CSV table of C-alpha atoms in Angstrom, one decimal:
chain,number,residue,atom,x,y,z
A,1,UNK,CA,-63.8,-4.0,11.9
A,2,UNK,CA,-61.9,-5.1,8.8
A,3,UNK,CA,-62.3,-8.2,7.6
A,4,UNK,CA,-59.2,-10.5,7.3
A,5,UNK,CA,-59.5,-13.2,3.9
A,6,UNK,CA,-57.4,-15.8,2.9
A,7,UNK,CA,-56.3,-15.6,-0.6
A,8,UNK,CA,-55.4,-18.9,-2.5
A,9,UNK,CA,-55.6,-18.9,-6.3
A,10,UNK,CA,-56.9,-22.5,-7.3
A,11,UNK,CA,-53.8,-24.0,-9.0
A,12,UNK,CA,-51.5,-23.2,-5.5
A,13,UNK,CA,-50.2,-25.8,-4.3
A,14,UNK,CA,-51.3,-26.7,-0.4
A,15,UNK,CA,-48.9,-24.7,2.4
A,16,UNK,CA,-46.7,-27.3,4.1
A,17,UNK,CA,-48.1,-25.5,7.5
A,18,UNK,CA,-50.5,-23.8,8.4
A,19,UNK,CA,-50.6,-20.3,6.3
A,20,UNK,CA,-52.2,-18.6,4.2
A,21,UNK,CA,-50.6,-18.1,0.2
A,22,UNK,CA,-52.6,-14.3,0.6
A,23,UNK,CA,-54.4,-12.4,3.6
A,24,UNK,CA,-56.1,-9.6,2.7
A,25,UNK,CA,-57.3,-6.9,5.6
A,26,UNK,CA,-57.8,-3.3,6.0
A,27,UNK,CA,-56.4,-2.5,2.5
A,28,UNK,CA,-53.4,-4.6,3.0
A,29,UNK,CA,-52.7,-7.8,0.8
A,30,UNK,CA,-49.8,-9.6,2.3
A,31,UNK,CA,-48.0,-12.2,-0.5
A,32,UNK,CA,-46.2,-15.2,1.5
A,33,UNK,CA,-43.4,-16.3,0.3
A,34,UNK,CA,-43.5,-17.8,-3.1
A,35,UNK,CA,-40.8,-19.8,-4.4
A,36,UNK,CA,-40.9,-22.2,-7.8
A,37,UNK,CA,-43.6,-24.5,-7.8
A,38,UNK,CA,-45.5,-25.7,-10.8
A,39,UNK,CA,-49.6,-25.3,-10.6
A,40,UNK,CA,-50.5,-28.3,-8.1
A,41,UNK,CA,-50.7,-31.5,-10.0
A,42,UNK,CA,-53.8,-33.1,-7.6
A,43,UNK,CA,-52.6,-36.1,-5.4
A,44,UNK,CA,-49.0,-34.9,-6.0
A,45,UNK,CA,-46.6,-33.2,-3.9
A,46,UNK,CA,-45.4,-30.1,-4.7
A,47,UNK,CA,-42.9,-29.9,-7.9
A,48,UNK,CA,-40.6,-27.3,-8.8
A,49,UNK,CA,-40.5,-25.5,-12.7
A,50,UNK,CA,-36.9,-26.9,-12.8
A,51,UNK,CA,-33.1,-26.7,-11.1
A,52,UNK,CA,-32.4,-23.5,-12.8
A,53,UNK,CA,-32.8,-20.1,-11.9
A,54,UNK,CA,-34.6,-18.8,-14.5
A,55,UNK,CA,-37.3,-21.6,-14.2
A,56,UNK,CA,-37.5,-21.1,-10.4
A,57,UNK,CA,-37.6,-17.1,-11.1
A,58,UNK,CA,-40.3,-16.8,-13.9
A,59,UNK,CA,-42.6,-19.5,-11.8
A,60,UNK,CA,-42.2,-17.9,-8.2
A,61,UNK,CA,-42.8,-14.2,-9.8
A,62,UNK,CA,-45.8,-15.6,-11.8
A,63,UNK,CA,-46.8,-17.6,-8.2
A,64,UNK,CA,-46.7,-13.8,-6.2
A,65,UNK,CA,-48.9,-12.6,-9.5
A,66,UNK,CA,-51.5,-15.4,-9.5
A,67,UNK,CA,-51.3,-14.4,-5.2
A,68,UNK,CA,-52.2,-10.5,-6.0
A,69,UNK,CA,-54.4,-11.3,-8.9
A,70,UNK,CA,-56.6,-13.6,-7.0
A,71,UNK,CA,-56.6,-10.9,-3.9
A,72,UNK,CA,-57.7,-7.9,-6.4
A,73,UNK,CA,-54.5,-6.7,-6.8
A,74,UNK,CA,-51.4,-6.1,-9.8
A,75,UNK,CA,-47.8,-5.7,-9.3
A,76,UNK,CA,-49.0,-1.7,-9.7
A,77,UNK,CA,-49.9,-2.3,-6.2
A,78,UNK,CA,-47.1,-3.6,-4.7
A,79,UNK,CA,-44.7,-1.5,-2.4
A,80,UNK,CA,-42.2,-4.1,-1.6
A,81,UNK,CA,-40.5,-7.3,-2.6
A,82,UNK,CA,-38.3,-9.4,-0.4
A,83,UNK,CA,-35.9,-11.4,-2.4
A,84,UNK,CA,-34.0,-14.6,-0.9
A,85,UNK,CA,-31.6,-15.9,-2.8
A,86,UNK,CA,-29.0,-18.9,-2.0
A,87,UNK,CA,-26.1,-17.5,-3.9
A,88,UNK,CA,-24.6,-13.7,-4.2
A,89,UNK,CA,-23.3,-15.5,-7.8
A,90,UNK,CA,-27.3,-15.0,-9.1
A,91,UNK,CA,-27.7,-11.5,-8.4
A,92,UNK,CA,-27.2,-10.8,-12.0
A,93,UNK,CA,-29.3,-12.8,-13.5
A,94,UNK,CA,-32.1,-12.6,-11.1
A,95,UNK,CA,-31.9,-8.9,-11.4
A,96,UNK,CA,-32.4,-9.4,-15.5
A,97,UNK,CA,-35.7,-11.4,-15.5
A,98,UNK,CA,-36.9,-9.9,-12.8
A,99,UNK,CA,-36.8,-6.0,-14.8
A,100,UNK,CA,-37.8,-8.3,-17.7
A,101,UNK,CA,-40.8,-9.2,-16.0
A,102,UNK,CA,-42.0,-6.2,-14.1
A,103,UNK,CA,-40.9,-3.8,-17.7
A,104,UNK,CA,-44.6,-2.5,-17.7
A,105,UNK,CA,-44.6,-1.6,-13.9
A,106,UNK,CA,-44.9,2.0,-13.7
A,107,UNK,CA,-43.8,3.0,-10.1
A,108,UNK,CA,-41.3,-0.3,-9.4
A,109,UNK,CA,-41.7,-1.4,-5.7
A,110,UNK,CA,-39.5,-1.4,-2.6
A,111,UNK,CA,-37.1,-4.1,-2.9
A,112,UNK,CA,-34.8,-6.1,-0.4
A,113,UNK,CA,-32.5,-8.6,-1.7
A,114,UNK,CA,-30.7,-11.2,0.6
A,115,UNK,CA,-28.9,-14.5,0.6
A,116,UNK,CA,-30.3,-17.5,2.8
A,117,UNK,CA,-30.6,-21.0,3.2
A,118,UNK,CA,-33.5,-22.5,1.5
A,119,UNK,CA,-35.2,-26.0,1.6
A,120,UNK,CA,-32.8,-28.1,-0.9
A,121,UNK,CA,-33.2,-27.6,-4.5
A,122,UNK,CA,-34.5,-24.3,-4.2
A,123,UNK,CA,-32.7,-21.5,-5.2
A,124,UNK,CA,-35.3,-18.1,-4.6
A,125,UNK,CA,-37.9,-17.2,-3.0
A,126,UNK,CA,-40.3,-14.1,-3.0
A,127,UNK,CA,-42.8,-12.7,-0.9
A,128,UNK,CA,-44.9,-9.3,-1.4
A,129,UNK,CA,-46.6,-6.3,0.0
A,130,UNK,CA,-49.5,-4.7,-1.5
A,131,UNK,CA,-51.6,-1.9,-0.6
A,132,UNK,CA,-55.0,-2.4,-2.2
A,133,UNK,CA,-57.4,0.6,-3.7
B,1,UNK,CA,-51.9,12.6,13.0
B,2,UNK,CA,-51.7,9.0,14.0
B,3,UNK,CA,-49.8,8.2,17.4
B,4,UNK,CA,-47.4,5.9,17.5
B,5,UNK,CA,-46.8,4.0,20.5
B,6,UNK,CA,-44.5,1.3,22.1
B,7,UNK,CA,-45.9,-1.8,23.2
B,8,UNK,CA,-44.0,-3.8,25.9
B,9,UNK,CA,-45.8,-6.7,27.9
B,10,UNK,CA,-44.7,-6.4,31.0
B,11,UNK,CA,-42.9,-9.9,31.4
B,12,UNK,CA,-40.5,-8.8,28.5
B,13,UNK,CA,-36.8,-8.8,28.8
B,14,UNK,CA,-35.4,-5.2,27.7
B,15,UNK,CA,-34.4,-5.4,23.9
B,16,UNK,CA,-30.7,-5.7,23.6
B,17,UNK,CA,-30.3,-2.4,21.8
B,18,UNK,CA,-32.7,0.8,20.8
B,19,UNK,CA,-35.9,-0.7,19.5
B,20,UNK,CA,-39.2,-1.6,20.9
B,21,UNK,CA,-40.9,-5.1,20.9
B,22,UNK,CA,-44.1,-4.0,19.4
B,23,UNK,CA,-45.5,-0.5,18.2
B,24,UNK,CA,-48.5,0.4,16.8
B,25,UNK,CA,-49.0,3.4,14.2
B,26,UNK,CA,-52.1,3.8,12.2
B,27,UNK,CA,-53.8,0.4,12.1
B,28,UNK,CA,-50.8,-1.6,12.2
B,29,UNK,CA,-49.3,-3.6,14.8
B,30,UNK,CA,-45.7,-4.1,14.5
B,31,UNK,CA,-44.0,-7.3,16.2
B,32,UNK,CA,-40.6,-7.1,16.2
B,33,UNK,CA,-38.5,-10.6,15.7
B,34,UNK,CA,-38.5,-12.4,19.0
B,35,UNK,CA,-36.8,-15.0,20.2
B,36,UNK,CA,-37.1,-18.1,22.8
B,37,UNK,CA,-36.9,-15.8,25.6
B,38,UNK,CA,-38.1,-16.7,29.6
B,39,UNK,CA,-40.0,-14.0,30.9
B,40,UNK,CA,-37.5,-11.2,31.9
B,41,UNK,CA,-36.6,-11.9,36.0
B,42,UNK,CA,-34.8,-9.3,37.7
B,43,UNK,CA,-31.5,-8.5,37.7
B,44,UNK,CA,-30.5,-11.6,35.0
B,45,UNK,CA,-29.7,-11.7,31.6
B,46,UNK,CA,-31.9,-12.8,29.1
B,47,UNK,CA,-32.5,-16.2,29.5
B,48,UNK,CA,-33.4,-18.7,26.5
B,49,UNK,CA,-36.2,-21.5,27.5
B,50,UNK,CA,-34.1,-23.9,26.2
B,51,UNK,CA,-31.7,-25.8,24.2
B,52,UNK,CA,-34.3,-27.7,21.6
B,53,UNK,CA,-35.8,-26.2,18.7
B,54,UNK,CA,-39.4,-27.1,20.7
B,55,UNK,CA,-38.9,-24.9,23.5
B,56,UNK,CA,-37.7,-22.8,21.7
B,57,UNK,CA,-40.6,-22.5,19.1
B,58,UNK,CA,-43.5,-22.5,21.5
B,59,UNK,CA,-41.9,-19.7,23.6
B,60,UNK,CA,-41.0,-17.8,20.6
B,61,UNK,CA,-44.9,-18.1,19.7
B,62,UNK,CA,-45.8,-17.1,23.5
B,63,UNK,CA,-43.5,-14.3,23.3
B,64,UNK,CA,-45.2,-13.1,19.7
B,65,UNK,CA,-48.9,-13.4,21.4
B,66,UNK,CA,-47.9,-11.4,24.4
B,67,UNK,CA,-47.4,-8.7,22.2
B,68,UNK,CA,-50.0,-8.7,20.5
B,69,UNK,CA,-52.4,-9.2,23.4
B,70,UNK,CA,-50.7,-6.0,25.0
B,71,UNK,CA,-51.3,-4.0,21.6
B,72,UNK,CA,-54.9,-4.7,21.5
B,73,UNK,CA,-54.6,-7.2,18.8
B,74,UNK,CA,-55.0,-11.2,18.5
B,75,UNK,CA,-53.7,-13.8,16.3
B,76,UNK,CA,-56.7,-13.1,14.0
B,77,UNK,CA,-55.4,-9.8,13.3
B,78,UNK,CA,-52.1,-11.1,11.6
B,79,UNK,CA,-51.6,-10.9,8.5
B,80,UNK,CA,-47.6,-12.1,8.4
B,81,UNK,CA,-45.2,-13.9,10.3
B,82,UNK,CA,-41.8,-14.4,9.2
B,83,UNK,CA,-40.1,-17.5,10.6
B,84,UNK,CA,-36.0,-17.4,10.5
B,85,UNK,CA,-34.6,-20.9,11.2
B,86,UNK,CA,-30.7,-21.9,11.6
B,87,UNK,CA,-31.2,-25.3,9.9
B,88,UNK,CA,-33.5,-26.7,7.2
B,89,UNK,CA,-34.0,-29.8,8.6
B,90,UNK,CA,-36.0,-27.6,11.3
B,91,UNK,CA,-39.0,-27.5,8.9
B,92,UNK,CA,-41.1,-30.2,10.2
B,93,UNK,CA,-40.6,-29.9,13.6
B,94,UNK,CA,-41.6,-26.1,13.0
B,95,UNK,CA,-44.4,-26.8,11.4
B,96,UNK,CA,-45.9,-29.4,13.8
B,97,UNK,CA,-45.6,-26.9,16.7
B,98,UNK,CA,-46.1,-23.7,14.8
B,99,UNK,CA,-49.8,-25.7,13.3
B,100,UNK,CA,-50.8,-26.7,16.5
B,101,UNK,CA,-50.3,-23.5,18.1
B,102,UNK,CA,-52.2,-21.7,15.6
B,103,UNK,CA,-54.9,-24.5,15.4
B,104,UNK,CA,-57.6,-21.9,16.5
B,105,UNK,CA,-56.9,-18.9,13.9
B,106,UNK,CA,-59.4,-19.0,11.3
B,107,UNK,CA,-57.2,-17.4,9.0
B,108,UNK,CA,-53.9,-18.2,9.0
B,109,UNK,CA,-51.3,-15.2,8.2
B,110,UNK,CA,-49.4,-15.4,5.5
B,111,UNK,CA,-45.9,-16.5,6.2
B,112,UNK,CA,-42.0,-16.6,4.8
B,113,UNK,CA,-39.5,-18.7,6.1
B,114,UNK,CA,-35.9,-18.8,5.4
B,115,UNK,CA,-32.8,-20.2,7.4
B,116,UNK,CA,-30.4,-17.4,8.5
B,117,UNK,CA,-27.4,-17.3,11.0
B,118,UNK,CA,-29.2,-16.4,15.0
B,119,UNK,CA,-26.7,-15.6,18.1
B,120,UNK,CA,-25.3,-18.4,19.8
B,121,UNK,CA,-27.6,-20.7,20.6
B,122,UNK,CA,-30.8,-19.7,19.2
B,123,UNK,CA,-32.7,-21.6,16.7
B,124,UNK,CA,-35.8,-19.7,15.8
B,125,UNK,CA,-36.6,-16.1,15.2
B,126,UNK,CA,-40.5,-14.9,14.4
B,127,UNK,CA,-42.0,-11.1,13.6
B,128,UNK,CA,-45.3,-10.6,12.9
B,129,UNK,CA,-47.3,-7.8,11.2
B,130,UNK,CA,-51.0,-7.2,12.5
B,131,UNK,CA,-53.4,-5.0,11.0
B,132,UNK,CA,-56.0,-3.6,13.6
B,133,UNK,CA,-59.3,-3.1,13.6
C,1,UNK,CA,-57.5,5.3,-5.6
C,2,UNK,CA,-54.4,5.4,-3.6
C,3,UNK,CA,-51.6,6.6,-5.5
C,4,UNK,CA,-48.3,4.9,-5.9
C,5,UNK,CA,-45.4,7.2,-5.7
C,6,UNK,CA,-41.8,6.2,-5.7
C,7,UNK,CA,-39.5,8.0,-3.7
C,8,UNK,CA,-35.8,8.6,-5.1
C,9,UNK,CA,-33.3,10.6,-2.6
C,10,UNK,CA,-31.4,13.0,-6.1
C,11,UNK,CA,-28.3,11.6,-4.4
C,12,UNK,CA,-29.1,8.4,-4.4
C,13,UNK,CA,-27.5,5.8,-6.6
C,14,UNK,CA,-29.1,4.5,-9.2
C,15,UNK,CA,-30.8,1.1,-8.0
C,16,UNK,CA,-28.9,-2.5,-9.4
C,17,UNK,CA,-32.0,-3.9,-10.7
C,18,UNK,CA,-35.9,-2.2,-11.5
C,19,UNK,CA,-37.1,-1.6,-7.6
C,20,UNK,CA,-37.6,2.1,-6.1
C,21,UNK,CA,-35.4,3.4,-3.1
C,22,UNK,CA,-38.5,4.3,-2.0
C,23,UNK,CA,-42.7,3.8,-2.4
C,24,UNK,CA,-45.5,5.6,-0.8
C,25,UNK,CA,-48.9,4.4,-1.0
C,26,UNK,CA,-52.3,4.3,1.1
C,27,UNK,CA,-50.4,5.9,3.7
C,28,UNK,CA,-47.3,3.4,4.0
C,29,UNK,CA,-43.7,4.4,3.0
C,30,UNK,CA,-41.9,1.9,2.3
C,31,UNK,CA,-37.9,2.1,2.5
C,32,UNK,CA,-36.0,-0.3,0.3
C,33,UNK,CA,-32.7,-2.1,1.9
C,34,UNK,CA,-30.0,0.2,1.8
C,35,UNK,CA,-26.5,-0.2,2.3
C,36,UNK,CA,-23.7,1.8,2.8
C,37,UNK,CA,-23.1,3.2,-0.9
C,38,UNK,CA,-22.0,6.9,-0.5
C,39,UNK,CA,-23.8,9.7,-2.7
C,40,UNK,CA,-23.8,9.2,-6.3
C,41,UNK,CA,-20.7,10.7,-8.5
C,42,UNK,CA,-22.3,10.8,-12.0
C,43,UNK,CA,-21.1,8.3,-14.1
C,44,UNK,CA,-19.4,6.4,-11.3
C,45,UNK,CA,-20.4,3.1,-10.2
C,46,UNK,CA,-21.5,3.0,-6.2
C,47,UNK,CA,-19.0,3.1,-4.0
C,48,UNK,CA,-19.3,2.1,-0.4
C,49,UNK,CA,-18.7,4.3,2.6
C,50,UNK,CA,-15.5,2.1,3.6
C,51,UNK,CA,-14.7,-1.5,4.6
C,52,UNK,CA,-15.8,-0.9,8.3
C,53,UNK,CA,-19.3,-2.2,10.2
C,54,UNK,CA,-19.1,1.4,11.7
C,55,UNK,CA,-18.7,3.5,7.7
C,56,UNK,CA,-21.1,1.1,6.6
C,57,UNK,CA,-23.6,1.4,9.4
C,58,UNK,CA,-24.1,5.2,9.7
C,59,UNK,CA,-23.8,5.8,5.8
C,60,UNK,CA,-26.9,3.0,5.6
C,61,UNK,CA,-28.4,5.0,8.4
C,62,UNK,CA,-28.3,8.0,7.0
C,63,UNK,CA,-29.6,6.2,3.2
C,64,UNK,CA,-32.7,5.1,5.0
C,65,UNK,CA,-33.1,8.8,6.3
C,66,UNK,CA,-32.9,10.2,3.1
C,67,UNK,CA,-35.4,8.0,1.6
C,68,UNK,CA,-37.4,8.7,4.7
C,69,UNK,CA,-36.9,12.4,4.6
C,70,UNK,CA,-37.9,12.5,0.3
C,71,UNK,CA,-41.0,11.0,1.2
C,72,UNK,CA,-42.0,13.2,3.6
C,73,UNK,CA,-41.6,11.2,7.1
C,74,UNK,CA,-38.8,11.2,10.0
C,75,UNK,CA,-37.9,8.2,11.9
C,76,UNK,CA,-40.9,9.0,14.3
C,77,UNK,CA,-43.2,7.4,11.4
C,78,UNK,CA,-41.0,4.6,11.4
C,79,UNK,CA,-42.9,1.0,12.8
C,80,UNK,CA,-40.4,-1.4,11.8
C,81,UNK,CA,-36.6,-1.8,10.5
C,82,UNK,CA,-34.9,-5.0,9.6
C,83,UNK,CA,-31.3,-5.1,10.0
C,84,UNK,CA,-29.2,-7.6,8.3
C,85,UNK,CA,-25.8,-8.1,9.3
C,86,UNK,CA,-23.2,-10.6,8.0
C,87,UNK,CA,-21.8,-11.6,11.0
C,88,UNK,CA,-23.2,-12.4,14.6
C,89,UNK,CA,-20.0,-10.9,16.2
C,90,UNK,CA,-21.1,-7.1,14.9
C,91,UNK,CA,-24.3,-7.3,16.8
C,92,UNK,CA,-22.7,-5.4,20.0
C,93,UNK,CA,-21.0,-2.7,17.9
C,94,UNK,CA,-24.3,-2.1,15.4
C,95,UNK,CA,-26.5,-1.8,18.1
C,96,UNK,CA,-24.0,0.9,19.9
C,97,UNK,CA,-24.3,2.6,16.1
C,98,UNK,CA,-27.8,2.1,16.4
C,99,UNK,CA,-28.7,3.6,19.5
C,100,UNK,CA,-27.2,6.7,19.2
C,101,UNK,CA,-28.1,7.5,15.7
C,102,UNK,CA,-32.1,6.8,16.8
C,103,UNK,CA,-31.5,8.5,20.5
C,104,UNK,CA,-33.7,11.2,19.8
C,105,UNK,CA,-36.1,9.0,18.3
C,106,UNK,CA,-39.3,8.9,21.3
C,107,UNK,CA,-40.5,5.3,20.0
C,108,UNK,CA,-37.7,3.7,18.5
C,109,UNK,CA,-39.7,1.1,15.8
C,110,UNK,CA,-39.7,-2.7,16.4
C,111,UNK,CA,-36.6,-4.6,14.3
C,112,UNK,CA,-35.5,-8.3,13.8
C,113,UNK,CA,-31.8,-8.7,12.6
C,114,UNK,CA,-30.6,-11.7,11.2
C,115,UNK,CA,-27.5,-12.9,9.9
C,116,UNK,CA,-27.5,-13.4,5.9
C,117,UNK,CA,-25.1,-13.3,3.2
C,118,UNK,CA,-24.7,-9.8,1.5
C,119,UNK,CA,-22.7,-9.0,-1.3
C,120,UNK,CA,-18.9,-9.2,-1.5
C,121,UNK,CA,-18.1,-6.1,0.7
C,122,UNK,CA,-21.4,-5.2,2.6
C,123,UNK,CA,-21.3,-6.1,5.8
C,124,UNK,CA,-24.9,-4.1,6.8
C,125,UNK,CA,-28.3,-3.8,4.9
C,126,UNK,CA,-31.4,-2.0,6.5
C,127,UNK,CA,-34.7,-1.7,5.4
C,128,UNK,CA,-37.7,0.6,7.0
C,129,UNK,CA,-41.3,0.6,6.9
C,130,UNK,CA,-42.8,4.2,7.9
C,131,UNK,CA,-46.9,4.7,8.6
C,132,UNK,CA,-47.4,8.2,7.2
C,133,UNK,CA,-49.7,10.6,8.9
């Protein structure tokens, strides 16, 4: 029997339902969507690194690495990202800090890339798979 | 070798095209995207339970359990949903249900949700990925 | 130690941004989404299959096979695909497509299809998750 964990680095900020930021079992981690949010800011609600896309990028890719650090696992571990964007317009630059920021993975992961509605003001979201050891 | 097998509760209305509503390979449980789908009677199209984002939610939910009950697995076993809405301002509603149906799970899965176009008629899509065992 | 491998199809084109076609690990093979770009014509940029749902479909198809194939698994390993269409009017036509390409398939894997914005273009994106061995 595999044991199923929740995995929530301290400075998330609290799901708006009930999930779990990580869940760890059987040598999967699974990543839930991340999108910009600053470190939580205690008896604040949730605020996002800023309207652009490079500040919502850098903080949601450094949100699914605080996620995989705190399960016991690096982006070397990861076989696939699913990218939402809003707009086919930010492909581009997306693309650019995203290789920016995984340069020093050596096998890249899996990646799916798709434009969606998000909750107002945000512009992406990521979520990650990782298979552990 | 691993098997990999279909799983189809029995109540299940026959997927629209060539795919199966669960399956289970090595460990992992599958749940393919369902939808607010009655119980499959007879001789009738797929019917949805109804119009509002409530019905539709908590038999979406019913229709995810039933497949994981008939593949040997529970909601403790999830590691993922993903929850496709038509309309943002469907989050809290969403939420409420989707919280209180899940009340029990002591780990919640992880969990991405992001507002796509459904057929006619259909507010509320969910997959889920369970790892066994 | 699991290893990470990626897997690259030699006539695939050369991915927009730094994610693999393909990743094996721990017994999972992940397929990135592919659409319907044809083979690679060195030092051309991807060019899709042709303006249709039904060029698109099969060449994306027949991408996820290749990836499949390169990393040593048939559709048989496959537990879940996720189709994304553009438009909820090509669900009938995809899913006649569908079928037939996966008829000889014994358990076809589970699938949710949404409706998203792709690039300018694309009208189909799939993506596959295999369980090796």
């Amino acid at each position: 029997m595999s044991e199923k964990t929740a995995v929530t680095p301290p400075t998330h900020t609290t799901p708006p339902a009930r999930f779990s930021h990580g869940v760890r079992k059987g040598g999967l981690l699974q990543v839930a969507g991340q999108v910009g949010f600053l470190p939580a800011a205690p008896g604040e609600p949730p605020a996002v690194a800023g309207p652009t896309l490079r500040e919502q990028t850098l903080q949601t890719l450094a949100n699914v690495e605080a996620v995989l650090r705190e399960g016991g696992a690096t982006w070397d571990d990861v076989v696939m990202t699913r990218v939402y964007l809003t707009h086919t317009d930010h492909f581009a630059e997306l693309n650019a800090l995203y290789d920016e920021y995984l340069a020093g993975v050596a096998v890249p992961p899996a990646r799916t890339t798709v434009y969606v509605g998000l909750p107002t003001g945000l512009l992406v979201e990521i979520d990650a798979l990782a298979v552990l050891g």
